[in-house]
Coordinates of C-alpha atoms in Angstrom, one line a residue:
V1 CA -98.0 22.6 -22.5
T2 CA -99.8 25.9 -21.6
T3 CA -99.3 26.9 -18.0
L4 CA -101.5 29.2 -16.5
S5 CA -101.0 30.8 -12.9
L6 CA -103.8 32.6 -11.6
F7 CA -103.4 35.7 -8.5
F8 CA -106.1 38.1 -7.6
F9 CA -106.1 41.7 -7.5
G10 CA -108.3 44.5 -6.2
Y11 CA -110.5 47.1 -6.1
S12 CA -112.4 49.2 -3.6
A13 CA -115.3 51.7 -3.2
L14 CA -116.5 54.9 -1.4
A15 CA -118.8 53.5 1.2
D16 CA -120.1 53.4 4.5
E17 CA -119.8 49.2 4.2
I18 CA -119.2 47.6 0.8
A19 CA -118.3 43.8 0.0
V20 CA -118.3 41.9 -3.2
N21 CA -121.2 39.4 -3.1
G22 CA -119.4 37.7 -6.2
E23 CA -117.5 38.2 -9.0
R24 CA -116.9 36.4 -12.2
I25 CA -113.9 36.6 -14.2
Y26 CA -114.0 35.4 -17.8
V27 CA -110.4 35.3 -19.6
E28 CA -110.2 34.4 -23.4
I29 CA -106.4 33.4 -24.3
T30 CA -106.3 33.9 -28.0
S31 CA -103.8 32.3 -30.5
D32 CA -101.8 35.4 -31.1
G33 CA -101.4 35.7 -27.0
T34 CA -103.8 38.3 -26.5
V35 CA -105.7 38.1 -23.3
R36 CA -109.3 39.3 -23.0
V37 CA -110.6 39.7 -19.7
Y38 CA -114.7 40.3 -18.7
D39 CA -114.7 41.0 -15.2
N40 CA -118.1 41.1 -13.6
I41 CA -118.5 42.0 -10.3
V42 CA -121.3 42.6 -7.9
F43 CA -121.1 44.9 -5.0
D44 CA -123.3 44.7 -1.9
I45 CA -123.7 48.2 -0.6
T46 CA -124.5 49.4 2.8
G47 CA -124.6 53.1 3.3
S48 CA -124.3 55.9 0.7
Y49 CA -121.3 55.9 -2.0
N50 CA -120.5 57.8 -5.0
G51 CA -119.0 54.9 -7.2
V52 CA -116.0 52.2 -7.0
Y53 CA -112.7 51.9 -8.3
K54 CA -110.6 49.2 -9.5
Q55 CA -106.8 49.2 -9.8
I56 CA -105.4 46.7 -12.5
S57 CA -101.4 46.3 -12.6
Y58 CA -100.4 45.1 -15.9
D59 CA -96.7 44.9 -15.1
K60 CA -96.3 41.4 -16.4
A61 CA -97.8 42.8 -19.7
D62 CA -96.5 45.0 -22.5
S63 CA -100.0 47.1 -22.4
I64 CA -103.8 46.9 -21.4
R65 CA -106.7 48.6 -23.0
I66 CA -110.1 48.8 -21.4
T67 CA -112.6 48.2 -24.1
K68 CA -115.8 48.9 -22.0
V69 CA -117.2 49.5 -18.8
Q70 CA -120.9 48.4 -18.3
E71 CA -123.5 48.1 -15.4
A72 CA -125.5 45.4 -14.6
I73 CA -129.4 45.8 -15.5
N74 CA -129.9 43.1 -12.9
P75 CA -127.2 42.8 -10.9
Q76 CA -128.1 39.3 -9.2
K77 CA -128.9 37.8 -12.4
V78 CA -126.0 35.7 -13.8
N79 CA -126.8 36.2 -17.5
T80 CA -128.2 39.7 -17.4
D81 CA -127.9 42.7 -19.7
F82 CA -125.9 45.5 -19.7
K83 CA -125.7 49.2 -20.1
D84 CA -122.5 51.3 -21.5
Y85 CA -121.0 53.5 -19.5
E86 CA -119.1 56.4 -21.2
L87 CA -115.4 57.3 -20.9
V88 CA -114.8 61.0 -20.0
E89 CA -112.0 62.8 -19.1
S90 CA -113.1 63.8 -15.7
A91 CA -115.8 63.5 -13.6
E92 CA -117.4 64.9 -10.4
K93 CA -119.1 63.5 -7.1
G94 CA -122.6 62.7 -8.5
D95 CA -121.9 62.1 -11.8
K96 CA -123.3 58.8 -13.3
G97 CA -122.9 56.4 -16.2
V98 CA -119.5 57.7 -16.7
Y99 CA -115.8 56.5 -15.8
T100 CA -112.3 57.9 -15.9
L101 CA -109.1 56.1 -16.3
V102 CA -105.9 57.1 -14.3
Q103 CA -102.8 55.9 -15.4
D104 CA -99.5 55.2 -13.1
G105 CA -96.6 53.6 -14.3
D106 CA -97.7 50.1 -14.8
D107 CA -101.2 50.5 -13.2
I108 CA -104.6 51.7 -14.6
T109 CA -107.3 52.8 -12.2
V110 CA -111.1 52.8 -13.6
N111 CA -113.1 55.0 -11.5
I112 CA -116.9 54.0 -12.1
Y113 CA -119.4 57.0 -11.0
A114 CA -122.5 55.4 -10.3
P115 CA -124.1 57.1 -7.1
S116 CA -126.2 54.9 -4.6
K117 CA -127.5 54.0 -1.4
D118 CA -128.1 50.6 0.3
T119 CA -128.5 48.3 -2.7
Y120 CA -126.4 45.7 -4.9
R121 CA -124.8 47.1 -8.2
G122 CA -123.2 44.8 -10.6
F123 CA -120.3 46.6 -13.1
R124 CA -118.2 44.8 -16.0
I125 CA -114.9 45.7 -16.5
A126 CA -113.8 44.6 -20.2
Y127 CA -109.9 44.7 -21.0
E128 CA -107.3 43.5 -23.5
L129 CA -103.8 42.5 -22.5
K130 CA -100.9 42.3 -25.0
G131 CA -97.7 40.5 -24.2
A132 CA -99.2 38.9 -21.1
V133 CA -98.6 35.3 -22.6
N134 CA -95.1 34.2 -22.4
K135 CA -94.3 31.9 -25.6
Y136 CA -91.6 29.5 -25.5
K137 CA -90.2 26.5 -27.5
D138 CA -92.2 23.7 -25.6
V139 CA -94.6 26.1 -23.4
S140 CA -96.6 29.3 -23.3
E141 CA -97.7 30.8 -19.9
L142 CA -99.9 33.1 -18.5
Y143 CA -98.8 34.6 -15.2
W144 CA -101.4 36.7 -14.3
K145 CA -102.8 38.7 -11.1
F146 CA -106.4 39.2 -11.1
I147 CA -106.6 40.3 -7.4
D148 CA -103.5 41.4 -5.3
N149 CA -102.7 42.4 -1.8
N150 CA -104.1 45.9 -2.7
N151 CA -107.6 44.6 -2.6
E152 CA -109.6 46.3 0.6
T153 CA -113.0 44.6 0.1
P154 CA -114.6 41.2 1.0
I155 CA -115.1 38.8 -1.8
K156 CA -117.8 36.4 -0.8
R157 CA -117.7 34.5 -4.0
L158 CA -115.2 34.3 -6.7
E159 CA -115.1 32.4 -9.7
I160 CA -112.6 32.4 -12.8
Y161 CA -113.3 30.8 -16.3
V162 CA -110.2 30.6 -18.8
T163 CA -110.9 29.6 -22.3
Y164 CA -107.8 28.6 -24.4
P165 CA -107.0 29.3 -27.8
E166 CA -108.4 26.4 -30.4
G167 CA -106.5 23.5 -30.6
S168 CA -105.7 23.2 -26.8
T169 CA -106.2 20.0 -25.2
S170 CA -106.8 19.4 -21.8
D171 CA -104.0 17.2 -21.1
T172 CA -101.4 20.1 -22.3
I173 CA -102.5 22.4 -19.8
R174 CA -101.7 23.1 -16.3
A175 CA -103.3 25.7 -14.0
Y176 CA -102.0 26.9 -10.6
G177 CA -103.9 29.2 -8.4
H178 CA -102.4 31.2 -5.8
G179 CA -104.3 33.3 -3.1
P180 CA -103.9 34.2 0.6
E181 CA -103.6 31.5 3.2
N182 CA -106.9 32.5 4.9
G183 CA -108.7 31.5 1.6

């Protein structure tokens, strides 16, 4: 039996007013226990901003590797194309098309530089987790927070899709979602 517990964790932006118009998180659990995450976020921005950031806590995994940061060409289209952002050591206000990573213990912050005003902007953060799946004799478990209490940005719509390793069957999978009492 495979058990999956989903939690939600946060991101924020530097803006006058911002909300997450939609977020789709695609999770792939591989047979070796690696978890690949593709987090697609569409921000609805009112006012000016220099970028967004997402803090990812991986305290329940051995390691994390940010594999790609991209911007959606058409953020309001589900199957849009993306353009790659470049990882740099440092960036300044006004820089665009780049991102930085800041490590703090078991947290990593992805800072995305994308100056904009009064618009929708969509981003994809792709990452891999090693050691996030606990394997026991009779069960394997992914207990993961996708959004936690640090989230400062309202989310209008959230969808999470999970793909299990080959050979998994629906009668052996249990999923539990946990979130705030107010939805």
